Coordinates of C-alpha atoms in Angstrom, one line a residue:
M170 CA -37.7 -59.9 96.3
K171 CA -38.2 -60.1 92.8
V172 CA -42.0 -59.5 91.8
I173 CA -43.6 -59.7 88.1
G174 CA -46.3 -57.2 87.8
L175 CA -48.6 -58.4 84.7
D176 CA -51.2 -56.2 82.8
S177 CA -53.4 -58.4 80.6
G178 CA -55.1 -56.0 78.3
S179 CA -57.5 -56.8 75.3
T180 CA -54.9 -55.7 72.5
T181 CA -51.4 -55.9 74.4
T182 CA -50.3 -57.8 77.3
K183 CA -47.6 -55.9 79.4
G184 CA -45.3 -57.3 82.1
V185 CA -42.3 -55.9 84.2
L186 CA -40.0 -57.5 86.5
F187 CA -39.0 -55.6 89.9
E188 CA -36.3 -56.1 92.3
H189 CA -37.2 -54.1 95.5
N190 CA -38.2 -50.8 93.8
Q191 CA -36.1 -51.1 90.9
L192 CA -37.5 -52.1 87.2
I193 CA -35.5 -54.8 86.1
K194 CA -36.8 -55.9 82.7
K195 CA -40.0 -55.3 80.9
W196 CA -41.9 -57.1 78.1
L197 CA -44.9 -56.7 75.8
V198 CA -46.6 -59.0 73.6
L199 CA -50.1 -58.8 71.3
T200 CA -53.0 -60.4 73.1
A201 CA -54.2 -61.6 69.9
G202 CA -57.5 -63.2 71.1
D203 CA -55.8 -65.7 73.6
P204 CA -55.1 -63.4 77.0
R205 CA -54.0 -66.6 78.8
Q206 CA -51.2 -67.8 76.3
A207 CA -49.9 -64.1 76.2
A208 CA -49.7 -63.6 80.0
E209 CA -48.0 -67.1 80.2
Q210 CA -45.7 -65.8 77.3
V211 CA -44.6 -62.4 79.1
I212 CA -44.1 -64.6 82.3
T213 CA -41.9 -67.1 80.9
E214 CA -39.7 -64.0 79.7
L215 CA -39.5 -62.5 82.5
S216 CA -38.9 -65.1 85.0
N217 CA -36.2 -67.0 83.0
N218 CA -37.7 -70.4 84.7
E219 CA -37.4 -69.2 88.2
Q220 CA -40.1 -68.5 90.8
H221 CA -41.3 -65.0 91.2
K222 CA -44.2 -63.8 93.2
I223 CA -46.7 -62.7 90.6
I224 CA -49.4 -59.8 90.6
T225 CA -51.9 -59.5 87.8
T226 CA -53.9 -56.9 86.6
G227 CA -56.2 -55.9 83.4
Y228 CA -59.0 -57.8 82.1
G229 CA -57.8 -60.9 81.9
R230 CA -56.0 -60.7 85.5
K231 CA -58.3 -63.8 87.0
L232 CA -57.1 -66.2 84.4
L233 CA -53.6 -67.3 86.1
N234 CA -52.7 -68.7 89.2
A235 CA -51.3 -65.8 90.5
D236 CA -50.3 -64.7 94.0
K237 CA -52.7 -61.9 93.9
A238 CA -55.3 -60.1 91.2
V239 CA -55.6 -56.3 91.6
T240 CA -58.1 -53.9 89.7
E241 CA -56.8 -51.5 87.3
I242 CA -57.8 -48.6 88.9
T243 CA -55.5 -49.5 91.8
C244 CA -52.3 -50.3 89.8
H245 CA -52.7 -47.6 87.1
A246 CA -52.8 -45.0 90.2
K247 CA -49.8 -46.8 91.8
G248 CA -47.8 -47.0 88.4
A249 CA -48.5 -43.6 87.6
S250 CA -47.2 -42.2 90.9
Y251 CA -43.6 -44.1 90.3
L252 CA -43.2 -42.8 86.8
S253 CA -44.1 -39.2 87.7
H254 CA -44.2 -38.2 91.3
S255 CA -46.8 -35.8 92.9
I256 CA -49.0 -36.3 90.2
Q257 CA -52.5 -36.7 91.0
N258 CA -54.6 -37.2 87.8
V259 CA -54.1 -40.1 85.5
I260 CA -55.8 -40.5 82.4
D261 CA -55.4 -43.9 80.3
I262 CA -56.4 -44.7 77.1
G263 CA -56.4 -48.4 76.7
G264 CA -57.5 -50.9 74.0
Q265 CA -61.1 -51.8 75.3
D266 CA -61.6 -48.9 77.9
S267 CA -60.5 -45.3 79.1
K268 CA -60.1 -44.3 82.5
V269 CA -59.7 -40.9 84.4
I270 CA -58.3 -41.4 87.9
K271 CA -58.0 -38.8 90.7
M272 CA -55.6 -39.6 93.6
D273 CA -54.0 -38.2 96.7
K274 CA -50.3 -37.2 97.1
D275 CA -49.7 -40.7 98.0
G276 CA -51.0 -42.3 94.9
H277 CA -54.3 -43.5 96.7
V278 CA -57.4 -43.6 94.6
L279 CA -59.9 -41.0 95.4
D280 CA -62.3 -41.1 92.5
F281 CA -62.4 -42.4 89.2
N282 CA -64.3 -42.5 86.1
M283 CA -64.6 -45.5 83.5
N284 CA -65.9 -45.9 79.8
D285 CA -65.9 -49.5 79.4
K286 CA -69.0 -50.1 77.3
C287 CA -68.3 -48.5 74.2
A288 CA -65.4 -48.7 72.2
A289 CA -65.7 -45.0 71.5
G290 CA -62.7 -43.2 72.9
T291 CA -60.7 -46.0 73.1
G292 CA -57.3 -47.2 71.3
R293 CA -59.6 -49.6 69.5
F294 CA -61.4 -46.7 68.1
V295 CA -58.1 -45.1 66.7
E296 CA -56.9 -48.7 65.4
V297 CA -59.9 -49.4 63.2
L298 CA -60.2 -45.9 61.8
M299 CA -56.5 -45.6 61.0
R300 CA -57.2 -49.1 59.5
T301 CA -59.8 -47.6 57.4
L302 CA -57.5 -45.0 56.3
G303 CA -54.8 -47.5 55.0
E304 CA -52.1 -46.4 57.7
E305 CA -50.8 -48.1 60.7
I306 CA -51.5 -46.7 64.5
D307 CA -48.1 -46.8 65.2
Q308 CA -47.2 -44.3 62.5
I309 CA -49.9 -41.9 63.5
D310 CA -47.5 -39.0 64.5
S311 CA -45.7 -38.7 61.3
F312 CA -48.9 -39.1 59.5
V313 CA -50.7 -36.1 60.7
A314 CA -47.6 -33.9 61.3
T315 CA -48.7 -31.5 58.8
A316 CA -52.7 -32.1 58.8
K317 CA -55.5 -30.1 59.6
P318 CA -58.4 -31.6 61.3
V319 CA -61.9 -32.7 59.9
K320 CA -64.8 -32.7 62.2
I321 CA -65.9 -36.4 63.1
N322 CA -69.4 -36.0 64.3
S323 CA -69.8 -39.9 65.1
M324 CA -68.4 -41.4 68.2
C325 CA -69.9 -44.8 67.7
T326 CA -67.3 -46.8 66.1
V327 CA -69.5 -48.4 63.1
F328 CA -70.9 -44.7 62.2
A329 CA -67.5 -43.2 62.8
E330 CA -66.1 -45.5 60.2
S331 CA -68.9 -45.0 57.7
E332 CA -68.4 -41.0 58.1
V333 CA -64.5 -41.8 57.3
I334 CA -65.4 -43.6 54.1
S335 CA -67.9 -41.0 53.4
L336 CA -65.2 -38.3 54.0
I337 CA -62.6 -40.2 51.6
G338 CA -65.1 -40.4 48.8
K339 CA -65.5 -36.6 49.0
G340 CA -61.8 -36.1 48.4
E341 CA -60.8 -35.3 52.0
K342 CA -57.1 -35.7 52.7
R343 CA -56.6 -39.0 54.6
E344 CA -54.3 -37.3 57.1
N345 CA -56.9 -34.5 57.9
I346 CA -59.5 -37.4 58.6
A347 CA -57.0 -39.2 61.1
L348 CA -56.3 -35.8 63.0
G349 CA -59.9 -35.3 63.0
V350 CA -60.1 -38.7 64.7
L351 CA -57.4 -37.7 67.3
H352 CA -59.3 -34.5 68.1
S353 CA -62.5 -36.6 68.8
I354 CA -60.9 -38.8 71.0
A355 CA -59.4 -36.0 73.3
A356 CA -62.3 -34.3 73.3
R357 CA -64.0 -37.2 74.7
I358 CA -61.5 -37.8 77.3
S359 CA -61.4 -34.2 78.3
N360 CA -65.5 -34.8 79.2
Q361 CA -64.5 -37.9 81.4
H362 CA -62.0 -35.9 82.8
R363 CA -64.4 -33.1 83.7
Q364 CA -66.7 -35.2 85.3
I365 CA -64.4 -36.0 88.4
N366 CA -63.7 -32.4 88.6
P367 CA -59.8 -33.0 89.1
D368 CA -58.4 -29.8 90.2
Q369 CA -55.0 -31.1 91.2
G370 CA -53.1 -29.8 88.4
A371 CA -51.0 -31.9 85.9
I372 CA -52.1 -35.3 84.3
F373 CA -50.0 -38.3 83.6
F374 CA -50.9 -40.0 80.2
S375 CA -50.8 -43.8 80.0
G376 CA -52.2 -46.6 77.7
G377 CA -51.3 -47.7 74.4
L378 CA -52.3 -44.2 72.6
S379 CA -49.4 -42.6 75.1
H380 CA -46.9 -43.5 72.4
S381 CA -48.4 -40.6 70.3
R382 CA -47.0 -37.2 70.9
K383 CA -49.7 -35.7 69.1
V384 CA -52.7 -37.3 71.3
A385 CA -50.6 -36.1 74.6
E386 CA -50.6 -32.9 73.2
L387 CA -54.3 -32.6 72.2
V388 CA -55.1 -34.0 75.7
A389 CA -53.2 -31.2 76.9
E390 CA -55.1 -28.7 74.7
Y391 CA -58.6 -30.0 75.5
T392 CA -58.1 -30.4 79.2
K393 CA -56.2 -27.4 79.7
K394 CA -53.8 -29.0 81.9
E395 CA -49.9 -30.0 81.7
V396 CA -49.7 -33.5 80.5
Y397 CA -46.7 -35.6 81.3
Y398 CA -45.7 -39.0 79.8
D399 CA -43.0 -41.7 79.6
Q400 CA -43.0 -42.7 75.6
E401 CA -41.1 -46.0 76.9
L402 CA -42.8 -46.9 80.2
S403 CA -46.3 -45.0 80.4
Q404 CA -48.0 -48.4 78.5
Y405 CA -46.6 -50.3 81.6
A406 CA -48.3 -48.4 84.2
G407 CA -50.6 -51.1 85.1
A408 CA -48.1 -53.7 85.4
I409 CA -45.7 -51.3 87.3
G410 CA -48.3 -50.7 89.6
A411 CA -48.9 -54.3 90.3
A412 CA -45.4 -55.2 90.9
L413 CA -45.1 -52.4 93.3
I414 CA -48.2 -53.7 95.1
G415 CA -46.6 -57.1 95.4
I416 CA -43.4 -55.8 96.9
Q417 CA -45.3 -53.7 99.4
E418 CA -47.0 -56.7 100.7
K419 CA -44.3 -59.0 101.9

């Protein structure tokens, strides 16, 4: 059986093709304000014009006539368990929300905490502030490699952007400001992590910011936990979970 798992996110749309329990192919495109078109593009790329079972997740999961739509929390838990066996905690920092998930040993959700009301603490927060600094978000690790963090007091995106502009005007180094932004993100997500009191140990880090080794290091520092991530596949955790659910429900 071949199954496509699709994660329709606000910033990117991710898809994976699974046969049985094996990942065959993955694909990612920018959502670019049109989640339906992005989803159709990913499915076309993965399906090669063949009929496959399709399971969707993410904020645009109900836009397609898929076989099933599943919540992000369930899919990220399932995907994280596949990518890192025995993990019972997930931190996902996406484009428009951030999530902390607590699971049992079989990857079933026990509790979760989700911030989807404010851009603070999300990938969008980092993207906006990096743009203000004149740098691309995918270059952030090299940009802050030798930086010393400046404290960012504002967690509201609008106020933080004003604070960043003010710091630039005072002559503060841009890389120091950028590292300060990453510290603020890690501090906020660690507070979310503590709210569900996950004591089972290590964390799996997923979402767009999991591409950043520095962000992963800071999440480990602030949560005081080991953090595991897969630079190639962490961003696909939701899509992977969706595909696995499709395979299991024959």
